[in-house]
Short mmCIF file of C-alpha atoms in Angstrom, two decimals:
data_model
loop_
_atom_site.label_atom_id
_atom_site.label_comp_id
_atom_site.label_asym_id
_atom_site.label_seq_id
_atom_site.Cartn_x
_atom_site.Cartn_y
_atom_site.Cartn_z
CA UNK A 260 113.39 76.08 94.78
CA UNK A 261 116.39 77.76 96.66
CA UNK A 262 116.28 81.46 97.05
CA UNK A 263 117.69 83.85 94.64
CA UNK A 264 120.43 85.80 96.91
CA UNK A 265 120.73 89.12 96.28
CA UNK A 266 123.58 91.56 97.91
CA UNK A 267 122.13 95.21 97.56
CA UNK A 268 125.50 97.59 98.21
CA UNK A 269 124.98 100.90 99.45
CA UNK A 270 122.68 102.33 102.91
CA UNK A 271 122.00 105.68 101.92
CA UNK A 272 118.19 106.62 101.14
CA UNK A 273 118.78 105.00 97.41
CA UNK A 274 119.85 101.64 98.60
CA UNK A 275 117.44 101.19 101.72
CA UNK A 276 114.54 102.07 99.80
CA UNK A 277 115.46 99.49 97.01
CA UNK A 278 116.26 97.00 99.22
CA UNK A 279 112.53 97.20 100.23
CA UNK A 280 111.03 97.64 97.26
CA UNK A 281 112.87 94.27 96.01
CA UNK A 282 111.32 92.60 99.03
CA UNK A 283 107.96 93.65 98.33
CA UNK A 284 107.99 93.80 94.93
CA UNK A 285 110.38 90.36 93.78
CA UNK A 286 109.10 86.83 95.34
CA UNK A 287 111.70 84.14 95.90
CA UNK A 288 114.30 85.81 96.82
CA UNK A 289 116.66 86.51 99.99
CA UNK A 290 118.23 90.16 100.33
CA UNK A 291 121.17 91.21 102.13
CA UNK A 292 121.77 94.92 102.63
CA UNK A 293 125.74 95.62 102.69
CA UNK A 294 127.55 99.15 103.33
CA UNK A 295 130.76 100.98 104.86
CA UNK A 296 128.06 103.38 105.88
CA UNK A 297 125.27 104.00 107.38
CA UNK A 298 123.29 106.51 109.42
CA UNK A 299 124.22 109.32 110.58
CA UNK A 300 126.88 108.97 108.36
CA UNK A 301 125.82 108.92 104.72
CA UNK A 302 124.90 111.53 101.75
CA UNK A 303 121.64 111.22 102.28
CA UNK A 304 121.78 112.34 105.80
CA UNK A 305 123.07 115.45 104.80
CA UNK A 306 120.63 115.94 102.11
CA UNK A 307 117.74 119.07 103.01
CA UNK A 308 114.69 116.45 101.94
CA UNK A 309 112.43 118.73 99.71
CA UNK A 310 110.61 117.09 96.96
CA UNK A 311 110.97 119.70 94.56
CA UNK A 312 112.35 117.90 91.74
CA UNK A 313 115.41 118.08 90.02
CA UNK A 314 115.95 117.84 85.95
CA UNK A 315 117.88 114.81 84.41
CA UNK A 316 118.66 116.07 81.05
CA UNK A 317 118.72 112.78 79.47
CA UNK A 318 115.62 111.29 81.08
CA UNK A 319 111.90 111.55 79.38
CA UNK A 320 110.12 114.10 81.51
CA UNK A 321 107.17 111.65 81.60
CA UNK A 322 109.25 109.33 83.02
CA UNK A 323 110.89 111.78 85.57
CA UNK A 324 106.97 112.81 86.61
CA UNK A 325 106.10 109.22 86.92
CA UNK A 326 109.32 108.85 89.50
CA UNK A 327 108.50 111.83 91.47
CA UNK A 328 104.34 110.93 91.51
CA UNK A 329 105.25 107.72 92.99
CA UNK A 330 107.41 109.23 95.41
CA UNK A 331 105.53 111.78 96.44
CA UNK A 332 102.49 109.40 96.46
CA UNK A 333 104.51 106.88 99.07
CA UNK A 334 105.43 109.65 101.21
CA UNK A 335 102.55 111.38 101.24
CA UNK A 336 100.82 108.06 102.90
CA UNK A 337 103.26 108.08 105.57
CA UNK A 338 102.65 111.46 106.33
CA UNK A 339 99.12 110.53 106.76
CA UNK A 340 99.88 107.57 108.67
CA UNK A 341 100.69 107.18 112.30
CA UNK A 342 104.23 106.50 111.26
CA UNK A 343 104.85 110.68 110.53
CA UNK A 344 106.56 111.31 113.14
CA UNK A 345 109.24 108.15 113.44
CA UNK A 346 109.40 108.14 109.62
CA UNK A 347 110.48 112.19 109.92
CA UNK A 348 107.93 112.60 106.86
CA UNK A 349 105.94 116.11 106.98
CA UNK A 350 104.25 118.64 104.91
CA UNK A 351 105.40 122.08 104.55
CA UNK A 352 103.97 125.15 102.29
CA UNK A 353 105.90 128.17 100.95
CA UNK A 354 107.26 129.77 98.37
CA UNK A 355 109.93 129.42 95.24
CA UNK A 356 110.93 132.66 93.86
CA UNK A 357 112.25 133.86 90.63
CA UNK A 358 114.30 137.30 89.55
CA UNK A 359 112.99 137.09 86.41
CA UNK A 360 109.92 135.01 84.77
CA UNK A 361 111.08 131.31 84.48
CA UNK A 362 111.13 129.98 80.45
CA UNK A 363 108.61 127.67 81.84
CA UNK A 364 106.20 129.09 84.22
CA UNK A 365 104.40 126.21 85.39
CA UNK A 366 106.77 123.33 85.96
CA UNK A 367 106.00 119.34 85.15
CA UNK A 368 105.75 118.30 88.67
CA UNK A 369 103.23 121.80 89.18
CA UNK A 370 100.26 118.66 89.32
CA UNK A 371 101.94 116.58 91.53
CA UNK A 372 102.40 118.70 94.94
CA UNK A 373 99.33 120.14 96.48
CA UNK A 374 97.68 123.67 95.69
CA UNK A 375 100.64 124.62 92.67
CA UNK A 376 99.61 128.29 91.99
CA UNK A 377 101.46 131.40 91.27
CA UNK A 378 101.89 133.65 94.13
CA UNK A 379 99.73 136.78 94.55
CA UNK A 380 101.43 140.41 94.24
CA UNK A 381 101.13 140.70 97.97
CA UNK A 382 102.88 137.89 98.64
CA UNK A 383 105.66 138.88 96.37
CA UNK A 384 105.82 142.29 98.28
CA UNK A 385 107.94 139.73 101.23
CA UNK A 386 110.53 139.60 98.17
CA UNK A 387 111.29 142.58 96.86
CA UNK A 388 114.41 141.33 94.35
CA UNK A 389 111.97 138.80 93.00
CA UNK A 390 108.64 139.34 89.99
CA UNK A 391 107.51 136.47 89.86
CA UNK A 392 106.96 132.86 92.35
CA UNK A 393 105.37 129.93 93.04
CA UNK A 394 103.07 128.76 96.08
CA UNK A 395 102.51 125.36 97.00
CA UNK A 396 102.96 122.26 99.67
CA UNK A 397 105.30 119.93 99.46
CA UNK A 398 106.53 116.98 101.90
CA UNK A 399 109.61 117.08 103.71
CA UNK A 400 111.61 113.74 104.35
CA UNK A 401 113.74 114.13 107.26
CA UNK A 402 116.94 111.78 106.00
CA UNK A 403 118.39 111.57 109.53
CA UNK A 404 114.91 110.05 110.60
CA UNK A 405 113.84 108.48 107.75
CA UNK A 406 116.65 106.16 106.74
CA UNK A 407 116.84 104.69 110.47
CA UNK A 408 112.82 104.16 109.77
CA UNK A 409 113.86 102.40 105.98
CA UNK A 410 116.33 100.27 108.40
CA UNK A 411 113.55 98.97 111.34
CA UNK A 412 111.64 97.96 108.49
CA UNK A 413 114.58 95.73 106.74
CA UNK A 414 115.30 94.47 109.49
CA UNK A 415 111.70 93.80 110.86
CA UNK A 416 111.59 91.72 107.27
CA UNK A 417 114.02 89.88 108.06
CA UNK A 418 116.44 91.66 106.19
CA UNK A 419 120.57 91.15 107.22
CA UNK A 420 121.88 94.42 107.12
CA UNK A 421 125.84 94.28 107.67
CA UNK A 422 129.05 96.60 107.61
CA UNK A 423 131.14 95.82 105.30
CA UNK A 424 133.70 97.86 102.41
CA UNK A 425 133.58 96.41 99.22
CA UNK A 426 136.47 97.15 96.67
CA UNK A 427 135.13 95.19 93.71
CA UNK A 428 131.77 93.94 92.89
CA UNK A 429 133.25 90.38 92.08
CA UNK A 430 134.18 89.93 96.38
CA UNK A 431 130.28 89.27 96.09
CA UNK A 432 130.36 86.21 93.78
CA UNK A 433 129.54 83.48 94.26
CA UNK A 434 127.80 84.06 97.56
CA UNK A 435 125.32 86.49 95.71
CA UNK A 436 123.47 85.41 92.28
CA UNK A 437 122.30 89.16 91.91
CA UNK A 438 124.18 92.50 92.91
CA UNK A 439 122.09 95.88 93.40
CA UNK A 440 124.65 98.92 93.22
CA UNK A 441 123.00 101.95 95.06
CA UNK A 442 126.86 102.73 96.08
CA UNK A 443 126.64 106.46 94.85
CA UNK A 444 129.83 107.74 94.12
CA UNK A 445 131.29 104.38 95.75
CA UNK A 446 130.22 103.79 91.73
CA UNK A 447 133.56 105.54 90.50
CA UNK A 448 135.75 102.39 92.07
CA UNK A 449 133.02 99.64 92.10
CA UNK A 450 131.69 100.33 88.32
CA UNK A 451 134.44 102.09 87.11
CA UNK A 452 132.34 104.72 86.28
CA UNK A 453 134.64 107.93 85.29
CA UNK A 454 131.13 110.11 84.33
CA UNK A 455 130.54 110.10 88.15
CA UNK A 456 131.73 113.14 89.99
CA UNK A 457 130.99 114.85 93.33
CA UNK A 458 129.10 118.04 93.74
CA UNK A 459 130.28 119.24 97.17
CA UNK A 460 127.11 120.75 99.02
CA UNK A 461 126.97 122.87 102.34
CA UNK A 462 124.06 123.39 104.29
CA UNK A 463 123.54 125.40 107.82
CA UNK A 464 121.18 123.40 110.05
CA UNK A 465 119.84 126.32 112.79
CA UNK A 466 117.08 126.78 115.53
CA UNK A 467 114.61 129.23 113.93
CA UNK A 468 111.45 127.61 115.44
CA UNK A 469 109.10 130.98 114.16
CA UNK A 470 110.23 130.02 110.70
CA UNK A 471 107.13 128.09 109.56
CA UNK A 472 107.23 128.26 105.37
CA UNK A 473 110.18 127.42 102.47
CA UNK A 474 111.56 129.89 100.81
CA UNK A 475 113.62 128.52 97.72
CA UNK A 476 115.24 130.84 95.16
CA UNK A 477 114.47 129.63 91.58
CA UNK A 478 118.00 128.79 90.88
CA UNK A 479 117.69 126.61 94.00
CA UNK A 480 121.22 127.57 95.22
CA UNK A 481 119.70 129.78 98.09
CA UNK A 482 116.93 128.13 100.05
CA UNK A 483 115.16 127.79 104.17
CA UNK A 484 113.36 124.60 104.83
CA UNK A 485 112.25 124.44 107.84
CA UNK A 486 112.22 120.94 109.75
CA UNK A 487 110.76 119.13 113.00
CA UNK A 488 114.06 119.70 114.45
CA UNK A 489 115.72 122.66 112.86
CA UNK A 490 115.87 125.01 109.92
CA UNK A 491 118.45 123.83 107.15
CA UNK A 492 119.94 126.54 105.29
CA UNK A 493 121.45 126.11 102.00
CA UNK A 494 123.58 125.72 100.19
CA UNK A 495 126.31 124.97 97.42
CA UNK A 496 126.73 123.29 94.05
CA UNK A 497 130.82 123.06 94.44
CA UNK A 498 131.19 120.49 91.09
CA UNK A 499 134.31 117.72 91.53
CA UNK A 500 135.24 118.94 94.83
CA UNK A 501 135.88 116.00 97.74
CA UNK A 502 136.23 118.29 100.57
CA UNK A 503 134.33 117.42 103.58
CA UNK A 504 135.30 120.00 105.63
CA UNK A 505 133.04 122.71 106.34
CA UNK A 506 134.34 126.18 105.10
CA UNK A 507 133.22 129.30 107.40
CA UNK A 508 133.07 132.01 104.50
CA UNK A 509 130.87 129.84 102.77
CA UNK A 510 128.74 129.13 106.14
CA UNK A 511 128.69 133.35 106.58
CA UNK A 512 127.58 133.42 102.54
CA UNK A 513 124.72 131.26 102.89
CA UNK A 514 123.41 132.86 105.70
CA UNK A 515 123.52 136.15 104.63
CA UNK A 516 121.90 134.90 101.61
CA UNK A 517 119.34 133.40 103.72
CA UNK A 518 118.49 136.48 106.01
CA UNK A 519 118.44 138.49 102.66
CA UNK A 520 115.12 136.27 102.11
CA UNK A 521 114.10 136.15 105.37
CA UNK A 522 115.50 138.60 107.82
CA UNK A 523 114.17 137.20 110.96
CA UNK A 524 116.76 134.61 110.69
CA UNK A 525 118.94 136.95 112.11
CA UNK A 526 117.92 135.58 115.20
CA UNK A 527 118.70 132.52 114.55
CA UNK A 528 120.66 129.82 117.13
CA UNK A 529 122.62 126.63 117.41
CA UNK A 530 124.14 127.08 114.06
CA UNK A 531 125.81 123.92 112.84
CA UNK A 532 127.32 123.14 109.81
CA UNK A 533 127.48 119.90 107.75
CA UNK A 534 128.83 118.86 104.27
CA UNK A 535 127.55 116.14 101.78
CA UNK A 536 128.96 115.11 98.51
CA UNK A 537 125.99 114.47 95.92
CA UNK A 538 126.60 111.71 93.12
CA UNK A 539 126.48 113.42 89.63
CA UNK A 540 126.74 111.98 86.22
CA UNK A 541 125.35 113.61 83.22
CA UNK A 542 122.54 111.17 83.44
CA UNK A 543 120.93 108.91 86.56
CA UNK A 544 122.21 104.95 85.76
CA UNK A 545 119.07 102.95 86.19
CA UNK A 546 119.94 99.88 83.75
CA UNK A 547 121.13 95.95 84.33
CA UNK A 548 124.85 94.76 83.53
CA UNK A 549 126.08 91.28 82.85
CA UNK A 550 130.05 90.93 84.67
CA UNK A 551 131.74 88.79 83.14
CA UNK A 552 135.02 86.79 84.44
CA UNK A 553 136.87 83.67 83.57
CA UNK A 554 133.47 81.80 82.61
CA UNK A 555 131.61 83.21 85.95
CA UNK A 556 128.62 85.92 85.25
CA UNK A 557 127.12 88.13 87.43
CA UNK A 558 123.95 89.97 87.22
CA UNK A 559 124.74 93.31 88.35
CA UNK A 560 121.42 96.35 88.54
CA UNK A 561 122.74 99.55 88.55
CA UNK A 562 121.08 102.44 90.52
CA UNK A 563 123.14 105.68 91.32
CA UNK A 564 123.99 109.24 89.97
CA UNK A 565 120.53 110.74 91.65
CA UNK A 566 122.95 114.04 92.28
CA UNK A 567 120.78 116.35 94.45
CA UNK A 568 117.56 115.20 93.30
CA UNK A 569 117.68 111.78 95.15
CA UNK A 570 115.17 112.29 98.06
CA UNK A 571 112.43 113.42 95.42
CA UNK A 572 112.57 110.61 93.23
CA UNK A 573 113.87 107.64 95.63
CA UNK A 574 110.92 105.60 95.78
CA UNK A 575 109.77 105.64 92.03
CA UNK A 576 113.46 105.14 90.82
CA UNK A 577 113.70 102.00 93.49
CA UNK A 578 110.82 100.59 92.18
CA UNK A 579 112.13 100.84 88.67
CA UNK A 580 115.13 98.80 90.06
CA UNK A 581 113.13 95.95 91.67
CA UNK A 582 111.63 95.64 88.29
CA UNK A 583 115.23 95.13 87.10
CA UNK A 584 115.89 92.74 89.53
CA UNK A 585 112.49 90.82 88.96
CA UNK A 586 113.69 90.35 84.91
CA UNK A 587 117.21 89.29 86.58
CA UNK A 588 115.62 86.80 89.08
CA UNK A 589 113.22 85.20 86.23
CA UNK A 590 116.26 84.91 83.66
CA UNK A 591 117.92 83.01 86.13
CA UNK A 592 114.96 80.61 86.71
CA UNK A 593 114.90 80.30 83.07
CA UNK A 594 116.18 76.98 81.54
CA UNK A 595 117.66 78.56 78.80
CA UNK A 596 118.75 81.51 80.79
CA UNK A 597 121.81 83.56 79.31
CA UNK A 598 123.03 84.59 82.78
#
């Protein structure tokens, strides 16, 4: 039986990590990984890497845990593994603080990270705007390290990765039997999705090597999350702006905001600014679409619209994909198969 060739479009952390879920996960098949970009130069690779989870209104919160568990559960074996340090996969403790007492005090991921608890008075005493916080560890992924990593193992699998811009999903047929669409806001042109829109983020990345803990204000706009190469500072939610550029006010607002929380940062070196457009739609589009075109179908799994909650839920939302792409691969095998 001749392999079931699948074109997954899109390199960022999203499409790398479904790419190798698929080959794990869905037997029989041959994957092709193709993008415009890759790293340094994608989303992700701006992205800070916390897995502190964002909401998706329209997604079941059970469903949202599950995503994040598995996630966190993946990463969390690689920081245990002797792979930490190429992967760029760490854990880090601190603190997310509140100006008032959160509607819900103990959040749905609180059972997920390690040692949730609420912080002690004297620990609030280092924030003296703030009543009320939580203490815990997290992991960090370090995008600019870890999708590289995603990319050796592809590619150690056998896995053609290749540069290419696609303008329309169709360019694919018939070469493909299966399209994976992890193009992020690529989505706008390639699924003609008009829910998609950017939310322009800006993020300091400095050398503040005495800066050991997060510190992430409840809203999540201000935040320090300290790397194994630097100290990102953060950030913006800019919604439907496209500028890549990176604005110096903004740059001297987030750092004041940041040495607000932690003054030492004052001393802070190398400052250097970068600019990543998250992929937002009012909810994440995990589902499976038939094209259709002058009697030609094509099979197309949709995964995009993570916004900034991408890194925390990659792996769990990937493998939800490959389980698309397993019911796609088996229809097709079918006899009486409708695609």
């Amino acid at each position: 039986m001749d392999p079931v060739r699948i074109a997954v479009v899109g390199a960022g952390v999203v499409g790398l990590s479904t790419a190798l879920c698929v080959s794990k996960l869905v037997p029989g098949c041959s994957i092709t990984v193709i993008s415009d970009k890759f790293s340094p130069d994608t989303t992700s690779d701006v992205a800070a890497g916390m897995l502190i989870p964002h909401v998706y209104a329209d997604t079941p919160i059970t469903k949202q845990k599950q995503w994040f568990r598995e996630t966190f559960d993946h990463l969390f074996a690689i920081a245990n593994s002797a792979e930490a340090e190429d992967a760029g996969v760490h854990l880090v403790s601190g603190w997310q603080i509140f100006r008032s007492i959160p509607t819900e005090e103990v959040p749905f991921w609180a059972d997920v990270v390690l040692g949730f608890r609420k912080m002690t008075e004297a620990e609030l005493k280092k924030f003296p705007q703030h009543v009320f916080g939580h203490a815990f560890t997290t992991l960090k992924c370090e995008s600019p390290t870890y999708l590289p990593w995603l990319e050796k193992r592809l590619k150690g699998s056998g896995v053609p990765i290749l540069t290419r811009r696609i303008g329309d999903l169709w360019e694919l047929h018939p070469s493909f039997d299966i399209v994976i669409n992890c193009s992020g806001l690529g989505s706008r042109q390639l699924a003609g999705d008009s829910k998609l829109f950017p939310v322009r983020g800006q993020v300091l990345r400095v050398q503040a090597p005495w800066v050991k803990h997060f510190i992430r204000d409840g809203n999540g706009l201000t935040y320090i999350y300290p790397g194994i190469a630097n100290v990102i500072l953060g950030g913006t939610r800019q919604k439907g702006d496209w500028n890549l550029s990176p604005d110096a006010e903004i740059s001297r607002d987030i750092f004041s905001r940041c040495c607000t929380l932690e003054p030492s940062l004052r001393g802070a070196c190398d400052i250097r600014e970068k600019v990543g457009l998250r992929p937002f739609r009012p909810g994440l589009r995990l589902q499976t679409e038939l094209l259709a075109q002058d009697g030609r179908r094509l099979p197309v799994v949709h995964h995009y619209g993570h916004g900034s909650g991408g890194i925390s839920v990659h792996w769990g939302t990937a493998l939800e994909a490959a389980r698309l792409v397993g019911e796609c691969v088996r229809a097709l095998r079918s006899p009486k198969s409708k695609l």
